[in-house]
């Protein structure tokens, strides 16, 4: 079995980055959820999900070489189906807050997380297998993308929708489709957004965008949380206030989602500039090692999948940190591997498993 | 195994490695930018954010200090602090000011627009007093809605309580929240914007003694305002107690004697200047200022001039009560001798002046009388003629320097008027006329270009009673610091230039005043078998709204043989005919004083 040879030759940097991020995340989640009560079920759940995530990672990475590829459209289809279920649910029980979860008994699933993997896999298949001309290929990609993105916008979950769209565009960039199509699409997309903003956006979404652009207009609302995150990070200084000693996070000044969307602020406050740089370096080495894996494989599908996943992570990292630093609007995207959140963590561990699967299987390519 | 191998894709769809390099480089640039941004935030600007973060969770709460208690001479409480509740706001912690203001208006009826202005004008992190002295119902209503009123809180404080209500209100004064003008004063520079300070009267005069020092507590609070931890930065220091010379029993008796009459009664110890009574009517209940202060009630008080302290602020012609002072000047400068008889023809016989200068007994007359008799029966013609002999400048100088006329008594009150004394220079400057003989003659009977406050007259009579020693009228007996009393009140030695008058002249004047209390003296209503009294009445005429009104005075010194006390009664714009009608009132008061004295012995 040649596969064992590759398991025995692990990609140390990739594994180390992943493990270090998970540990860093657990430490931060423990601190961020301390103020929520003595019975800290969040942390225990987080650890449980890491545990399950590691199993998912292992199972995915050692799964047979064509299993993932063959399941691509199935995963995509399940994702779209779940989004449709969510859409129907939200129509049946209208509420002010966006519906993003499907509850099956005690288990809650976030279909949009699942959809990310499905989209990357199916796009990778289209891009690696298509024989069509660029224009047809681009339309194909658009069709595959627009279905889930549209359903997610309807939830509405702007952050995820934008990140899915971005992944799609990045993968298109990597493909033989000319860059002109991409730029044209972006230009027309922005035009549509602005001219139909009333129909496309919920009021609170537009408010987020405008409050970000103009924080003075809204001192106590949305930008209050952005400001408090900034204060938390800035007041951390060089070395931080010390673990569990953050005043912003412990006294409740950070938004309620300090253990997910604003976990970076907690880290910035308690571990300071050093802590932030260590975190960014770990993300950097995860991205670098993943790209390294992508360049080592000869298989286009594997390349597209790997680069798609890395793009997904990178977009989430940049959007999340940018939001914490008041550079980007609040979008509700978690920090991969670090933030609390079962669905996101399992999805990312699955994705990490797929990349490691590529690493393990990269030599096993057979050209017809 | 075959399924370990799978079919590779065509090279047509391969990824150009340059594109990967471009994207990785782009990501690297973004990461570098984020790191630089972090460096700027956490290293270059950390101080700013550290202070912003501490402003978030550190809150300084001031704690009101109890003011010192004010006692009368027998230790009876005149003013004390009692616990109450105030409503405060911290602007920074209020999520939506308009919403909160609306709710507060619904709860305790404060106009929301005023409230919004108040909150928006305040410092973001400092407490702002919204309403002091909440009623029990208001406090309950606010506390029931506490969860809806983030940034608004009820805090324990103190309010001033005056157990004797209207009694002694004018001199005692009252307290209130410090005004913006007061905050500019040097002596109040360290005060917080919400502090209670004495506004008028003794509360104001002894503000720094009574005040104490606010406590300061540093609180660590979470975003909901829950206090996690607190440390005392500055302990509360209670204000010093004051002990006054006032005897509240005498004060109340005096107020009862005044009844509905506008006027005042003063009782002063002529040996040391201690004021035992200083009653003024009409008055007000100083507790009014520790309550909700309804506008209607306020307007009523203003209307009846309730805040006007007649003893220190009322200015009246002294009338015949001026005659002992005229006598002293005449005797001392040998314009008259104790035995010289001057004839009272009922009116002055100087040509052209007959109509104007009549004696009060006109068309009757007193005939030839000496100065003692003239004081006894308060002959006007005698004093017209005496004053006509005076050299104007030295006369006016004497009234000022010896008599303290137009000079403040420096009583320990913040509001005191000078009174008025004309002079040839003044008359020329403001009336464009020379000083006529008649002007001096008018001064001779306490009329004309002259007005005095009752306290000035009390002080003057104190000086006569003590035979020339300057008496400084005052309320303070002692202040306490940890129950140790010490005197801070020293008579002002500003009357060093006062002319010396020989003792026999005082005897002469006092004899005349004593005679006045015996039949047929003008103050014979004072006659009693408890104490011998020397007194002078005065029925002073004044113009008010083009009609003539009269103010009635009796000022007494007792015991006649060995003067100890000065008692004064003055009715403003009185319906009584003649000052002698007030003698029974004053007698009752003096007898009450002796009744209390005998109880001690």
Short mmCIF file of N, CA and C in Angstrom, two decimals, chain A residues 1-2 65-66 69 127-132 173-177 220 224 227-228 230-231 233-235 237-238 241 247-248 251-253 264 268 272-273 276-277 280 283-284 287 291 295 298-304 307 314 317-318 321-322 325 327 364-368, chain B residues 1-24 26-27 30-43 45-58 92 94-96 220-224 226 228:
data_model
loop_
_atom_site.label_atom_id
_atom_site.label_comp_id
_atom_site.label_asym_id
_atom_site.label_seq_id
_atom_site.Cartn_x
_atom_site.Cartn_y
_atom_site.Cartn_z
N UNK A 1 0.84 -1.22 0.00
CA UNK A 1 0.00 0.00 0.00
C UNK A 1 0.86 1.25 0.00
N UNK A 2 0.82 1.96 -1.12
CA UNK A 2 1.68 3.15 -1.19
C UNK A 2 1.16 4.27 -0.30
N UNK A 65 -9.09 7.39 -2.83
CA UNK A 65 -8.66 8.54 -3.61
C UNK A 65 -9.76 9.21 -4.43
N UNK A 66 -10.72 8.47 -4.98
CA UNK A 66 -11.72 9.12 -5.81
C UNK A 66 -13.05 9.34 -5.10
N UNK A 69 -14.01 13.10 -4.93
CA UNK A 69 -14.37 13.60 -6.25
C UNK A 69 -15.75 13.09 -6.67
N UNK A 127 -14.44 23.00 -13.37
CA UNK A 127 -13.24 23.67 -13.90
C UNK A 127 -12.18 22.69 -14.38
N UNK A 128 -12.08 21.55 -13.70
CA UNK A 128 -11.03 20.61 -14.09
C UNK A 128 -11.47 19.69 -15.23
N UNK A 129 -12.78 19.54 -15.42
CA UNK A 129 -13.25 18.56 -16.40
C UNK A 129 -13.80 19.18 -17.67
N UNK A 130 -14.16 20.46 -17.61
CA UNK A 130 -14.87 21.07 -18.73
C UNK A 130 -14.02 21.09 -20.00
N UNK A 131 -14.70 20.82 -21.12
CA UNK A 131 -14.06 20.89 -22.42
C UNK A 131 -14.59 22.10 -23.19
N UNK A 132 -15.56 22.79 -22.58
CA UNK A 132 -16.26 23.87 -23.29
C UNK A 132 -15.37 25.10 -23.48
N UNK A 173 -10.64 32.60 -11.58
CA UNK A 173 -9.37 33.26 -11.90
C UNK A 173 -8.27 32.23 -12.17
N UNK A 174 -8.26 31.16 -11.34
CA UNK A 174 -7.24 30.12 -11.53
C UNK A 174 -7.47 29.33 -12.81
N UNK A 175 -8.70 29.31 -13.30
CA UNK A 175 -9.03 28.50 -14.48
C UNK A 175 -8.62 29.22 -15.77
N UNK A 176 -8.93 28.60 -16.89
CA UNK A 176 -8.55 29.19 -18.18
C UNK A 176 -9.53 30.28 -18.61
N UNK A 177 -10.62 30.47 -17.86
CA UNK A 177 -11.55 31.55 -18.18
C UNK A 177 -10.82 32.89 -18.03
N UNK A 220 -24.29 54.30 19.14
CA UNK A 220 -24.64 53.27 20.11
C UNK A 220 -25.05 51.96 19.46
N UNK A 224 -21.06 50.61 17.55
CA UNK A 224 -20.63 50.53 18.95
C UNK A 224 -19.82 49.26 19.16
N UNK A 227 -16.49 49.47 17.58
CA UNK A 227 -15.63 50.34 18.36
C UNK A 227 -15.11 49.63 19.61
N UNK A 228 -16.00 48.87 20.24
CA UNK A 228 -15.58 48.17 21.44
C UNK A 228 -14.53 47.11 21.11
N UNK A 230 -12.37 47.34 18.68
CA UNK A 230 -11.15 48.10 18.43
C UNK A 230 -10.49 48.52 19.74
N UNK A 231 -11.33 48.97 20.69
CA UNK A 231 -10.80 49.38 22.00
C UNK A 231 -10.15 48.18 22.69
N UNK A 233 -8.79 45.51 21.32
CA UNK A 233 -7.52 45.15 20.68
C UNK A 233 -6.44 46.19 21.01
N UNK A 234 -6.79 47.45 20.85
CA UNK A 234 -5.83 48.52 21.09
C UNK A 234 -5.33 48.52 22.52
N UNK A 235 -6.26 48.29 23.46
CA UNK A 235 -5.87 48.35 24.87
C UNK A 235 -5.04 47.13 25.28
N UNK A 237 -2.32 46.28 23.90
CA UNK A 237 -0.92 46.71 23.87
C UNK A 237 -0.01 45.65 23.29
N UNK A 238 1.24 45.73 23.65
CA UNK A 238 2.25 44.84 23.08
C UNK A 238 2.08 43.42 23.59
N UNK A 241 -3.30 42.11 28.14
CA UNK A 241 -3.64 42.34 29.56
C UNK A 241 -3.46 41.08 30.38
N UNK A 247 -10.52 43.33 30.22
CA UNK A 247 -11.65 44.03 30.83
C UNK A 247 -12.81 44.15 29.85
N UNK A 248 -12.48 44.36 28.58
CA UNK A 248 -13.53 44.50 27.57
C UNK A 248 -14.33 43.21 27.43
N UNK A 251 -16.00 42.15 31.12
CA UNK A 251 -17.06 43.02 31.65
C UNK A 251 -18.19 43.21 30.64
N UNK A 252 -18.10 42.46 29.57
CA UNK A 252 -19.23 42.45 28.64
C UNK A 252 -19.29 43.58 27.64
N UNK A 253 -18.18 44.27 27.41
CA UNK A 253 -18.25 45.38 26.46
C UNK A 253 -18.17 44.91 25.01
N UNK A 264 -11.21 37.38 17.84
CA UNK A 264 -9.93 38.04 17.58
C UNK A 264 -9.72 39.21 18.54
N UNK A 268 -6.66 39.72 20.94
CA UNK A 268 -5.91 40.97 20.89
C UNK A 268 -5.82 41.63 22.24
N UNK A 272 -2.32 40.60 23.34
CA UNK A 272 -1.61 41.75 22.79
C UNK A 272 -1.13 41.56 21.36
N UNK A 273 -0.23 42.43 20.97
CA UNK A 273 0.32 42.42 19.61
C UNK A 273 1.03 41.10 19.34
N UNK A 276 -1.46 38.39 18.57
CA UNK A 276 -2.07 38.58 17.26
C UNK A 276 -1.13 38.15 16.15
N UNK A 277 0.14 38.52 16.32
CA UNK A 277 1.12 38.18 15.29
C UNK A 277 1.34 36.67 15.22
N UNK A 280 -1.65 35.33 13.37
CA UNK A 280 -1.59 35.63 11.94
C UNK A 280 -0.51 34.77 11.27
N UNK A 283 -1.92 31.34 10.76
CA UNK A 283 -2.80 31.32 9.59
C UNK A 283 -1.97 31.35 8.31
N UNK A 284 -0.92 32.20 8.35
CA UNK A 284 -0.05 32.31 7.18
C UNK A 284 0.59 30.97 6.85
N UNK A 287 -1.97 28.61 5.34
CA UNK A 287 -2.23 28.95 3.94
C UNK A 287 -1.05 28.52 3.07
N UNK A 291 -1.15 25.77 0.13
CA UNK A 291 -0.79 26.10 -1.26
C UNK A 291 0.33 25.19 -1.72
N UNK A 295 0.43 22.82 -4.99
CA UNK A 295 1.41 22.85 -6.07
C UNK A 295 2.09 21.50 -6.25
N UNK A 298 -0.40 16.89 -9.12
CA UNK A 298 -0.46 17.12 -10.56
C UNK A 298 -1.91 17.21 -11.04
N UNK A 299 -2.81 16.79 -10.18
CA UNK A 299 -4.20 16.67 -10.57
C UNK A 299 -4.93 18.01 -10.48
N UNK A 300 -5.57 18.42 -11.55
CA UNK A 300 -6.25 19.72 -11.58
C UNK A 300 -7.38 19.79 -10.58
N UNK A 301 -8.19 18.73 -10.50
CA UNK A 301 -9.29 18.74 -9.55
C UNK A 301 -8.75 18.97 -8.13
N UNK A 302 -7.69 18.21 -7.82
CA UNK A 302 -7.09 18.35 -6.47
C UNK A 302 -6.56 19.77 -6.26
N UNK A 303 -5.96 20.32 -7.31
CA UNK A 303 -5.45 21.68 -7.20
C UNK A 303 -6.59 22.66 -6.94
N UNK A 304 -7.64 22.54 -7.77
CA UNK A 304 -8.77 23.46 -7.61
C UNK A 304 -9.40 23.33 -6.23
N UNK A 307 -6.98 24.80 -3.58
CA UNK A 307 -6.92 26.27 -3.66
C UNK A 307 -8.27 26.89 -3.29
N UNK A 314 -8.89 31.88 3.69
CA UNK A 314 -8.22 33.19 3.63
C UNK A 314 -9.25 34.32 3.64
N UNK A 317 -10.62 34.63 7.09
CA UNK A 317 -9.63 35.21 8.02
C UNK A 317 -9.55 36.73 7.80
N UNK A 318 -9.44 37.12 6.52
CA UNK A 318 -9.27 38.54 6.24
C UNK A 318 -10.53 39.33 6.63
N UNK A 321 -10.76 39.35 10.62
CA UNK A 321 -9.79 40.24 11.28
C UNK A 321 -10.06 41.69 10.86
N UNK A 322 -10.36 41.86 9.56
CA UNK A 322 -10.66 43.21 9.07
C UNK A 322 -11.85 43.82 9.80
N UNK A 325 -10.85 44.87 13.25
CA UNK A 325 -10.01 46.07 13.23
C UNK A 325 -10.74 47.26 12.63
N UNK A 327 -11.86 47.63 9.78
CA UNK A 327 -11.48 47.91 8.39
C UNK A 327 -12.58 47.46 7.43
N UNK A 364 -0.76 9.52 -6.47
CA UNK A 364 -1.51 8.41 -7.04
C UNK A 364 -2.32 8.85 -8.24
N UNK A 365 -1.67 9.54 -9.11
CA UNK A 365 -2.39 10.02 -10.27
C UNK A 365 -2.00 9.20 -11.49
N UNK A 366 -2.99 8.89 -12.19
CA UNK A 366 -2.78 8.03 -13.35
C UNK A 366 -3.41 8.70 -14.56
N UNK A 367 -2.56 9.05 -15.52
CA UNK A 367 -3.10 9.72 -16.70
C UNK A 367 -3.55 8.72 -17.72
N UNK A 368 -4.69 8.99 -18.32
CA UNK A 368 -5.18 8.09 -19.36
C UNK A 368 -4.43 8.40 -20.66
N UNK B 1 -3.90 -1.77 -5.99
CA UNK B 1 -5.37 -1.69 -6.04
C UNK B 1 -5.77 -0.57 -7.00
N UNK B 2 -6.68 -0.91 -7.86
CA UNK B 2 -6.98 0.02 -8.93
C UNK B 2 -7.61 1.33 -8.43
N UNK B 3 -8.44 1.25 -7.40
CA UNK B 3 -9.12 2.47 -6.99
C UNK B 3 -8.21 3.40 -6.18
N UNK B 4 -6.99 2.96 -5.92
CA UNK B 4 -6.02 3.90 -5.36
C UNK B 4 -5.52 4.86 -6.43
N UNK B 5 -5.76 4.55 -7.67
CA UNK B 5 -5.37 5.40 -8.78
C UNK B 5 -6.63 5.98 -9.39
N UNK B 6 -6.62 7.22 -9.70
CA UNK B 6 -7.77 7.69 -10.45
C UNK B 6 -7.32 8.55 -11.61
N UNK B 7 -8.29 8.78 -12.44
CA UNK B 7 -7.95 9.36 -13.72
C UNK B 7 -7.62 10.84 -13.58
N UNK B 8 -6.45 11.19 -14.01
CA UNK B 8 -6.07 12.60 -13.96
C UNK B 8 -6.77 13.40 -15.03
N UNK B 9 -6.84 14.67 -14.86
CA UNK B 9 -7.54 15.52 -15.79
C UNK B 9 -6.62 15.95 -16.91
N UNK B 10 -7.23 16.50 -17.90
CA UNK B 10 -6.46 16.94 -19.05
C UNK B 10 -5.66 18.19 -18.71
N UNK B 11 -4.52 18.31 -19.35
CA UNK B 11 -3.65 19.45 -19.07
C UNK B 11 -4.28 20.76 -19.49
N UNK B 12 -5.34 20.71 -20.35
CA UNK B 12 -6.03 21.91 -20.79
C UNK B 12 -6.52 22.75 -19.60
N UNK B 13 -6.95 22.04 -18.54
CA UNK B 13 -7.51 22.74 -17.38
C UNK B 13 -6.51 22.94 -16.25
N UNK B 14 -5.23 22.76 -16.54
CA UNK B 14 -4.22 22.96 -15.49
C UNK B 14 -4.16 24.42 -15.03
N UNK B 15 -3.69 24.58 -13.81
CA UNK B 15 -3.61 25.94 -13.26
C UNK B 15 -2.24 26.52 -13.55
N UNK B 16 -2.23 27.73 -14.04
CA UNK B 16 -0.98 28.42 -14.29
C UNK B 16 -0.34 28.82 -12.95
N UNK B 17 0.87 28.29 -12.65
CA UNK B 17 1.49 28.55 -11.33
C UNK B 17 1.70 30.04 -11.05
N UNK B 18 1.85 30.83 -12.13
CA UNK B 18 2.04 32.27 -11.92
C UNK B 18 0.82 32.87 -11.22
N UNK B 19 -0.37 32.38 -11.62
CA UNK B 19 -1.59 32.87 -10.97
C UNK B 19 -1.59 32.59 -9.47
N UNK B 20 -1.10 31.39 -9.15
CA UNK B 20 -1.03 31.04 -7.71
C UNK B 20 -0.08 32.00 -6.99
N UNK B 21 1.06 32.25 -7.63
CA UNK B 21 2.04 33.15 -7.01
C UNK B 21 1.43 34.54 -6.83
N UNK B 22 0.69 35.00 -7.84
CA UNK B 22 0.06 36.32 -7.75
C UNK B 22 -0.90 36.37 -6.57
N UNK B 23 -1.75 35.33 -6.47
CA UNK B 23 -2.73 35.34 -5.38
C UNK B 23 -2.04 35.25 -4.02
N UNK B 24 -1.06 34.38 -3.91
CA UNK B 24 -0.35 34.25 -2.63
C UNK B 24 0.32 35.57 -2.26
N UNK B 26 -0.63 38.48 -3.16
CA UNK B 26 -1.69 39.41 -2.79
C UNK B 26 -2.13 39.19 -1.34
N UNK B 27 -2.32 37.92 -0.99
CA UNK B 27 -2.70 37.58 0.38
C UNK B 27 -1.60 38.01 1.36
N UNK B 30 -1.92 41.59 2.06
CA UNK B 30 -3.03 41.88 2.98
C UNK B 30 -2.66 41.54 4.43
N UNK B 31 -2.02 40.38 4.60
CA UNK B 31 -1.60 39.98 5.95
C UNK B 31 -0.60 40.98 6.54
N UNK B 32 0.29 41.43 5.68
CA UNK B 32 1.28 42.41 6.14
C UNK B 32 0.57 43.70 6.55
N UNK B 33 -0.45 44.08 5.77
CA UNK B 33 -1.20 45.29 6.09
C UNK B 33 -1.92 45.14 7.44
N UNK B 34 -2.53 43.96 7.64
CA UNK B 34 -3.22 43.72 8.92
C UNK B 34 -2.22 43.81 10.08
N UNK B 35 -1.03 43.28 9.87
CA UNK B 35 -0.01 43.31 10.94
C UNK B 35 0.42 44.74 11.25
N UNK B 36 0.58 45.52 10.19
CA UNK B 36 0.97 46.92 10.40
C UNK B 36 -0.14 47.66 11.15
N UNK B 37 -1.37 47.37 10.74
CA UNK B 37 -2.52 48.00 11.41
C UNK B 37 -2.55 47.62 12.90
N UNK B 38 -2.27 46.36 13.17
CA UNK B 38 -2.22 45.90 14.56
C UNK B 38 -1.11 46.60 15.33
N UNK B 39 0.03 46.76 14.69
CA UNK B 39 1.16 47.42 15.33
C UNK B 39 0.77 48.86 15.68
N UNK B 40 0.12 49.50 14.74
CA UNK B 40 -0.29 50.88 14.98
C UNK B 40 -1.28 50.97 16.14
N UNK B 41 -2.23 50.04 16.17
CA UNK B 41 -3.24 50.04 17.23
C UNK B 41 -2.66 49.70 18.59
N UNK B 42 -1.93 48.59 18.62
CA UNK B 42 -1.57 48.00 19.91
C UNK B 42 -0.25 48.52 20.46
N UNK B 43 0.59 49.00 19.59
CA UNK B 43 1.89 49.48 20.07
C UNK B 43 1.95 51.01 20.03
N UNK B 45 -0.57 53.25 19.45
CA UNK B 45 -1.68 53.99 20.06
C UNK B 45 -2.25 53.32 21.30
N UNK B 46 -1.47 52.47 21.92
CA UNK B 46 -2.06 51.69 23.01
C UNK B 46 -2.56 52.55 24.17
N UNK B 47 -1.86 53.64 24.45
CA UNK B 47 -2.27 54.47 25.60
C UNK B 47 -3.69 54.98 25.44
N UNK B 48 -3.99 55.43 24.22
CA UNK B 48 -5.32 55.95 23.94
C UNK B 48 -6.37 54.88 24.18
N UNK B 49 -6.10 53.68 23.68
CA UNK B 49 -7.10 52.62 23.81
C UNK B 49 -7.18 52.09 25.24
N UNK B 50 -6.03 52.11 25.92
CA UNK B 50 -6.07 51.68 27.34
C UNK B 50 -6.98 52.61 28.13
N UNK B 51 -6.86 53.92 27.86
CA UNK B 51 -7.71 54.84 28.62
C UNK B 51 -9.17 54.71 28.19
N UNK B 52 -9.40 54.46 26.92
CA UNK B 52 -10.79 54.24 26.48
C UNK B 52 -11.38 53.01 27.14
N UNK B 53 -10.56 51.96 27.25
CA UNK B 53 -11.05 50.73 27.87
C UNK B 53 -11.33 50.96 29.35
N UNK B 54 -10.45 51.72 30.03
CA UNK B 54 -10.69 51.92 31.46
C UNK B 54 -11.87 52.86 31.69
N UNK B 55 -12.08 53.80 30.76
CA UNK B 55 -13.29 54.63 30.88
C UNK B 55 -14.54 53.77 30.81
N UNK B 56 -14.44 52.68 30.09
CA UNK B 56 -15.57 51.78 29.96
C UNK B 56 -15.96 51.16 31.28
N UNK B 57 -14.99 50.70 32.03
CA UNK B 57 -15.35 49.88 33.18
C UNK B 57 -15.01 50.51 34.51
N UNK B 58 -14.33 51.66 34.49
CA UNK B 58 -14.05 52.30 35.77
C UNK B 58 -14.97 53.50 35.92
N UNK B 92 -22.94 58.80 29.45
CA UNK B 92 -22.24 57.81 28.66
C UNK B 92 -22.90 56.44 28.67
N UNK B 94 -26.17 55.83 29.02
CA UNK B 94 -27.56 55.79 28.56
C UNK B 94 -27.59 55.42 27.08
N UNK B 95 -28.24 54.30 26.74
CA UNK B 95 -28.19 53.86 25.35
C UNK B 95 -28.94 54.81 24.41
N UNK B 96 -30.14 55.22 24.81
CA UNK B 96 -30.89 56.11 23.94
C UNK B 96 -31.53 57.19 24.80
N UNK B 220 -15.59 49.24 39.62
CA UNK B 220 -15.37 48.51 38.39
C UNK B 220 -16.73 47.96 37.99
N UNK B 221 -17.17 48.34 36.80
CA UNK B 221 -18.51 47.93 36.39
C UNK B 221 -18.47 47.19 35.06
N UNK B 222 -19.44 46.29 34.90
CA UNK B 222 -19.55 45.63 33.61
C UNK B 222 -20.45 46.47 32.71
N UNK B 223 -20.69 45.94 31.51
CA UNK B 223 -21.41 46.72 30.52
C UNK B 223 -22.84 47.04 30.96
N UNK B 224 -23.38 46.21 31.85
CA UNK B 224 -24.74 46.46 32.33
C UNK B 224 -24.76 47.39 33.52
N UNK B 226 -23.38 46.66 36.35
CA UNK B 226 -23.25 45.89 37.58
C UNK B 226 -21.88 46.15 38.19
N UNK B 228 -18.68 45.28 39.98
CA UNK B 228 -17.94 44.05 40.24
C UNK B 228 -17.04 44.23 41.45
#
